[in-house]
């Protein structure tokens, strides 16, 4: 006589949602419940038998129920490719392409391509009038949003004026 087994789903880092457990007899055919979990900045890839495993079943796969009395399946997530847009914030020349990074990855920012007459570039801010948060080509950890804006921060140049009295006195 076949045993009644339970298939339990784990979100494995999910930020919301749920997927209800299922029951079925050993060696019977079963269509897995649709994934109900959500993870910000990621897309659901399928189910694994271990927390850090590879996808064994895609969403709603038909499986043959194993002999385990409790069969655990873990969500496998793939990070989204997100975009950083660079804003010259008053620059008078130069352009920059957007930079793409995966959710939760860390990379160096693209080198500044903007310039502003009478000013020098000191870094990037997440607000047009904010303080410098990232240096030129500095390390940046991508969040889970689809897009981010960085604004160039400028500091006025300082000049030295020298007088030549040309034989006279100052």
PDB file of C-alpha atoms in Angstrom:
ATOM      1  CA  UNK A   1       0.000   0.000   0.000  1.00  0.00           C
ATOM      2  CA  UNK A   2       1.413   3.414  -0.989  1.00  0.00           C
ATOM      3  CA  UNK A   3       2.170   5.965   1.722  1.00  0.00           C
ATOM      4  CA  UNK A   4       0.523   9.390   1.792  1.00  0.00           C
ATOM      5  CA  UNK A   5       3.383  11.893   1.537  1.00  0.00           C
ATOM      6  CA  UNK A   6       3.522  15.673   1.933  1.00  0.00           C
ATOM      7  CA  UNK A   7       5.321  18.038  -0.427  1.00  0.00           C
ATOM      8  CA  UNK A   8       6.392  21.190   1.424  1.00  0.00           C
ATOM      9  CA  UNK A   9       7.506  24.356  -0.412  1.00  0.00           C
ATOM     10  CA  UNK A  10      10.000  26.866   1.011  1.00  0.00           C
ATOM     11  CA  UNK A  11      10.409  30.437  -0.260  1.00  0.00           C
ATOM     12  CA  UNK A  12      14.181  30.377   0.250  1.00  0.00           C
ATOM     13  CA  UNK A  13      14.672  34.140   0.627  1.00  0.00           C
ATOM     14  CA  UNK A  14      11.241  35.221  -0.533  1.00  0.00           C
ATOM     15  CA  UNK A  15       9.927  38.633   0.505  1.00  0.00           C
ATOM     16  CA  UNK A  16       6.222  37.806   0.196  1.00  0.00           C
ATOM     17  CA  UNK A  17       3.659  35.183  -0.763  1.00  0.00           C
ATOM     18  CA  UNK A  18       3.120  31.532   0.014  1.00  0.00           C
ATOM     19  CA  UNK A  19       2.846  28.180  -1.718  1.00  0.00           C
ATOM     20  CA  UNK A  20       0.619  25.639  -0.011  1.00  0.00           C
ATOM     21  CA  UNK A  21       1.835  22.121   0.743  1.00  0.00           C
ATOM     22  CA  UNK A  22       0.422  19.177  -1.196  1.00  0.00           C
ATOM     23  CA  UNK A  23      -0.305  15.576  -0.305  1.00  0.00           C
ATOM     24  CA  UNK A  24      -0.105  12.594  -2.625  1.00  0.00           C
ATOM     25  CA  UNK A  25       0.648   8.888  -2.539  1.00  0.00           C
ATOM     26  CA  UNK A  26       4.119   7.462  -3.250  1.00  0.00           C
ATOM     27  CA  UNK A  27       4.736   6.857  -6.994  1.00  0.00           C
ATOM     28  CA  UNK A  28       1.590   8.721  -8.048  1.00  0.00           C
ATOM     29  CA  UNK A  29       1.740  11.512 -10.655  1.00  0.00           C
ATOM     30  CA  UNK A  30       1.182  15.023  -9.345  1.00  0.00           C
ATOM     31  CA  UNK A  31       1.257  18.507 -10.829  1.00  0.00           C
ATOM     32  CA  UNK A  32       3.107  20.802  -8.403  1.00  0.00           C
ATOM     33  CA  UNK A  33       1.253  23.843  -7.120  1.00  0.00           C
ATOM     34  CA  UNK A  34       2.006  27.106  -8.884  1.00  0.00           C
ATOM     35  CA  UNK A  35       4.695  29.152  -7.140  1.00  0.00           C
ATOM     36  CA  UNK A  36       3.090  31.771  -4.916  1.00  0.00           C
ATOM     37  CA  UNK A  37       6.311  33.250  -3.525  1.00  0.00           C
ATOM     38  CA  UNK A  38       7.767  36.613  -4.540  1.00  0.00           C
ATOM     39  CA  UNK A  39      11.277  37.947  -4.011  1.00  0.00           C
ATOM     40  CA  UNK A  40      11.945  41.605  -4.795  1.00  0.00           C
ATOM     41  CA  UNK A  41      14.603  42.041  -7.457  1.00  0.00           C
ATOM     42  CA  UNK A  42      14.476  38.383  -8.502  1.00  0.00           C
ATOM     43  CA  UNK A  43      12.539  36.107 -10.809  1.00  0.00           C
ATOM     44  CA  UNK A  44      11.435  32.608  -9.828  1.00  0.00           C
ATOM     45  CA  UNK A  45      13.387  29.952 -11.784  1.00  0.00           C
ATOM     46  CA  UNK A  46      11.976  26.738 -10.320  1.00  0.00           C
ATOM     47  CA  UNK A  47      12.283  24.285  -7.436  1.00  0.00           C
ATOM     48  CA  UNK A  48      15.318  22.520  -5.974  1.00  0.00           C
ATOM     49  CA  UNK A  49      15.592  19.700  -3.460  1.00  0.00           C
ATOM     50  CA  UNK A  50      18.168  21.697  -1.444  1.00  0.00           C
ATOM     51  CA  UNK A  51      18.480  25.344  -0.370  1.00  0.00           C
ATOM     52  CA  UNK A  52      21.449  26.040  -2.668  1.00  0.00           C
ATOM     53  CA  UNK A  53      20.686  23.474  -5.349  1.00  0.00           C
ATOM     54  CA  UNK A  54      19.964  23.743  -9.037  1.00  0.00           C
ATOM     55  CA  UNK A  55      16.471  23.770 -10.514  1.00  0.00           C
ATOM     56  CA  UNK A  56      15.032  20.254 -10.629  1.00  0.00           C
ATOM     57  CA  UNK A  57      11.434  21.224 -11.430  1.00  0.00           C
ATOM     58  CA  UNK A  58      10.045  24.243 -13.261  1.00  0.00           C
ATOM     59  CA  UNK A  59       6.840  25.854 -12.034  1.00  0.00           C
ATOM     60  CA  UNK A  60       3.842  23.488 -12.070  1.00  0.00           C
ATOM     61  CA  UNK A  61       5.892  20.481 -13.250  1.00  0.00           C
ATOM     62  CA  UNK A  62       4.332  17.067 -13.181  1.00  0.00           C
ATOM     63  CA  UNK A  63       6.328  14.786 -10.881  1.00  0.00           C
ATOM     64  CA  UNK A  64       6.252  11.223  -9.660  1.00  0.00           C
ATOM     65  CA  UNK A  65       5.840  11.493  -5.891  1.00  0.00           C
ATOM     66  CA  UNK A  66       8.969  10.142  -4.163  1.00  0.00           C
ATOM     67  CA  UNK A  67       8.999   7.789  -1.168  1.00  0.00           C
ATOM     68  CA  UNK A  68       9.901  10.554   1.327  1.00  0.00           C
ATOM     69  CA  UNK A  69       7.108  11.078   3.836  1.00  0.00           C
ATOM     70  CA  UNK A  70       7.948  14.802   3.720  1.00  0.00           C
ATOM     71  CA  UNK A  71       9.444  15.982   0.425  1.00  0.00           C
ATOM     72  CA  UNK A  72      10.926  19.490   0.665  1.00  0.00           C
ATOM     73  CA  UNK A  73      11.275  21.804  -2.334  1.00  0.00           C
ATOM     74  CA  UNK A  74      13.096  25.150  -2.232  1.00  0.00           C
ATOM     75  CA  UNK A  75      12.498  28.120  -4.515  1.00  0.00           C
ATOM     76  CA  UNK A  76      15.432  28.966  -6.803  1.00  0.00           C
ATOM     77  CA  UNK A  77      15.758  32.664  -7.659  1.00  0.00           C
ATOM     78  CA  UNK A  78      17.603  34.455 -10.482  1.00  0.00           C
ATOM     79  CA  UNK A  79      18.553  38.111  -9.981  1.00  0.00           C
ATOM     80  CA  UNK A  80      17.077  40.790 -12.237  1.00  0.00           C
ATOM     81  CA  UNK A  81      19.320  42.958 -14.397  1.00  0.00           C
ATOM     82  CA  UNK A  82      18.826  46.531 -13.124  1.00  0.00           C
ATOM     83  CA  UNK A  83      19.923  49.895 -14.533  1.00  0.00           C
ATOM     84  CA  UNK A  84      21.879  52.864 -13.160  1.00  0.00           C
ATOM     85  CA  UNK A  85      21.333  56.112 -15.077  1.00  0.00           C
ATOM     86  CA  UNK A  86      23.942  58.852 -14.704  1.00  0.00           C
ATOM     87  CA  UNK A  87      22.778  62.483 -14.645  1.00  0.00           C
ATOM     88  CA  UNK A  88      25.293  65.298 -15.353  1.00  0.00           C
ATOM     89  CA  UNK A  89      23.415  67.521 -12.895  1.00  0.00           C
ATOM     90  CA  UNK A  90      24.343  70.837 -14.530  1.00  0.00           C
ATOM     91  CA  UNK A  91      27.256  69.588 -16.618  1.00  0.00           C
ATOM     92  CA  UNK A  92      27.931  71.455 -19.836  1.00  0.00           C
ATOM     93  CA  UNK A  93      29.540  68.621 -21.810  1.00  0.00           C
ATOM     94  CA  UNK A  94      29.923  64.877 -21.953  1.00  0.00           C
ATOM     95  CA  UNK A  95      27.602  61.897 -21.939  1.00  0.00           C
ATOM     96  CA  UNK A  96      27.406  58.557 -20.169  1.00  0.00           C
ATOM     97  CA  UNK A  97      25.673  55.329 -21.040  1.00  0.00           C
ATOM     98  CA  UNK A  98      23.595  53.633 -18.373  1.00  0.00           C
ATOM     99  CA  UNK A  99      25.233  50.820 -16.410  1.00  0.00           C
ATOM    100  CA  UNK A 100      23.537  47.466 -15.828  1.00  0.00           C
ATOM    101  CA  UNK A 101      24.054  45.279 -12.773  1.00  0.00           C
ATOM    102  CA  UNK A 102      22.291  42.291 -11.241  1.00  0.00           C
ATOM    103  CA  UNK A 103      20.348  42.611  -7.970  1.00  0.00           C
ATOM    104  CA  UNK A 104      22.637  42.356  -4.917  1.00  0.00           C
ATOM    105  CA  UNK A 105      25.832  42.360  -7.020  1.00  0.00           C
ATOM    106  CA  UNK A 106      28.714  44.743  -6.283  1.00  0.00           C
ATOM    107  CA  UNK A 107      30.724  46.384  -9.075  1.00  0.00           C
ATOM    108  CA  UNK A 108      32.692  49.557  -9.700  1.00  0.00           C
ATOM    109  CA  UNK A 109      30.783  52.424 -11.265  1.00  0.00           C
ATOM    110  CA  UNK A 110      31.583  53.578 -14.775  1.00  0.00           C
ATOM    111  CA  UNK A 111      34.114  56.446 -14.877  1.00  0.00           C
ATOM    112  CA  UNK A 112      32.547  59.920 -15.000  1.00  0.00           C
ATOM    113  CA  UNK A 113      32.138  61.224 -18.547  1.00  0.00           C
ATOM    114  CA  UNK A 114      30.666  64.646 -17.739  1.00  0.00           C
ATOM    115  CA  UNK A 115      32.429  67.995 -17.286  1.00  0.00           C
ATOM    116  CA  UNK A 116      31.374  71.432 -16.106  1.00  0.00           C
ATOM    117  CA  UNK A 117      33.350  74.580 -16.879  1.00  0.00           C
ATOM    118  CA  UNK A 118      34.838  76.121 -13.728  1.00  0.00           C
ATOM    119  CA  UNK A 119      34.110  73.021 -11.617  1.00  0.00           C
ATOM    120  CA  UNK A 120      35.624  69.634 -10.874  1.00  0.00           C
ATOM    121  CA  UNK A 121      33.768  66.407 -10.345  1.00  0.00           C
ATOM    122  CA  UNK A 122      33.797  65.077  -6.741  1.00  0.00           C
ATOM    123  CA  UNK A 123      31.467  62.061  -6.917  1.00  0.00           C
ATOM    124  CA  UNK A 124      27.896  60.815  -7.210  1.00  0.00           C
ATOM    125  CA  UNK A 125      24.748  61.307  -5.142  1.00  0.00           C
ATOM    126  CA  UNK A 126      21.357  59.631  -5.238  1.00  0.00           C
ATOM    127  CA  UNK A 127      19.769  63.117  -5.008  1.00  0.00           C
ATOM    128  CA  UNK A 128      20.417  66.190  -7.201  1.00  0.00           C
ATOM    129  CA  UNK A 129      21.247  68.296  -4.131  1.00  0.00           C
ATOM    130  CA  UNK A 130      22.535  65.495  -1.882  1.00  0.00           C
ATOM    131  CA  UNK A 131      25.990  64.789  -0.510  1.00  0.00           C
ATOM    132  CA  UNK A 132      28.543  62.602  -2.274  1.00  0.00           C
ATOM    133  CA  UNK A 133      27.700  58.938  -1.653  1.00  0.00           C
ATOM    134  CA  UNK A 134      29.898  57.259  -4.292  1.00  0.00           C
ATOM    135  CA  UNK A 135      33.304  58.193  -5.645  1.00  0.00           C
ATOM    136  CA  UNK A 136      34.258  58.127  -9.320  1.00  0.00           C
ATOM    137  CA  UNK A 137      34.658  54.447 -10.315  1.00  0.00           C
ATOM    138  CA  UNK A 138      33.745  53.586  -6.704  1.00  0.00           C
ATOM    139  CA  UNK A 139      32.178  50.381  -5.459  1.00  0.00           C
ATOM    140  CA  UNK A 140      28.381  50.182  -5.816  1.00  0.00           C
ATOM    141  CA  UNK A 141      26.059  47.480  -4.422  1.00  0.00           C
ATOM    142  CA  UNK A 142      22.964  47.118  -6.574  1.00  0.00           C
ATOM    143  CA  UNK A 143      19.638  47.160  -4.779  1.00  0.00           C
ATOM    144  CA  UNK A 144      16.527  45.237  -5.781  1.00  0.00           C
ATOM    145  CA  UNK A 145      14.817  48.045  -7.732  1.00  0.00           C
ATOM    146  CA  UNK A 146      14.746  48.000 -11.527  1.00  0.00           C
ATOM    147  CA  UNK A 147      16.400  51.406 -11.940  1.00  0.00           C
ATOM    148  CA  UNK A 148      18.457  53.947 -10.006  1.00  0.00           C
ATOM    149  CA  UNK A 149      19.634  57.493 -10.775  1.00  0.00           C
ATOM    150  CA  UNK A 150      23.000  58.929  -9.771  1.00  0.00           C
ATOM    151  CA  UNK A 151      23.686  62.672  -9.969  1.00  0.00           C
ATOM    152  CA  UNK A 152      27.101  64.232 -10.576  1.00  0.00           C
ATOM    153  CA  UNK A 153      28.344  66.416  -7.727  1.00  0.00           C
ATOM    154  CA  UNK A 154      30.467  69.444  -8.601  1.00  0.00           C
ATOM    155  CA  UNK A 155      32.811  71.660  -6.592  1.00  0.00           C
ATOM    156  CA  UNK A 156      34.002  75.066  -7.863  1.00  0.00           C
ATOM    157  CA  UNK A 157      37.624  75.267  -8.962  1.00  0.00           C
ATOM    158  CA  UNK A 158      39.903  77.559  -6.960  1.00  0.00           C
ATOM    159  CA  UNK A 159      42.176  79.874  -8.886  1.00  0.00           C
ATOM    160  CA  UNK A 160      45.264  81.811  -7.870  1.00  0.00           C
ATOM    161  CA  UNK A 161      45.685  85.295  -9.251  1.00  0.00           C
ATOM    162  CA  UNK A 162      49.249  86.607  -9.463  1.00  0.00           C
ATOM    163  CA  UNK A 163      50.135  90.219 -10.118  1.00  0.00           C
ATOM    164  CA  UNK A 164      53.205  91.304 -11.996  1.00  0.00           C
ATOM    165  CA  UNK A 165      53.804  94.991 -11.233  1.00  0.00           C
ATOM    166  CA  UNK A 166      56.141  95.182 -14.257  1.00  0.00           C
ATOM    167  CA  UNK A 167      58.727  97.269 -12.414  1.00  0.00           C
ATOM    168  CA  UNK A 168      56.212  99.035 -10.174  1.00  0.00           C
ATOM    169  CA  UNK A 169      55.312  98.412  -6.574  1.00  0.00           C
ATOM    170  CA  UNK A 170      52.298  96.682  -5.123  1.00  0.00           C
TER     171      UNK A 170
END
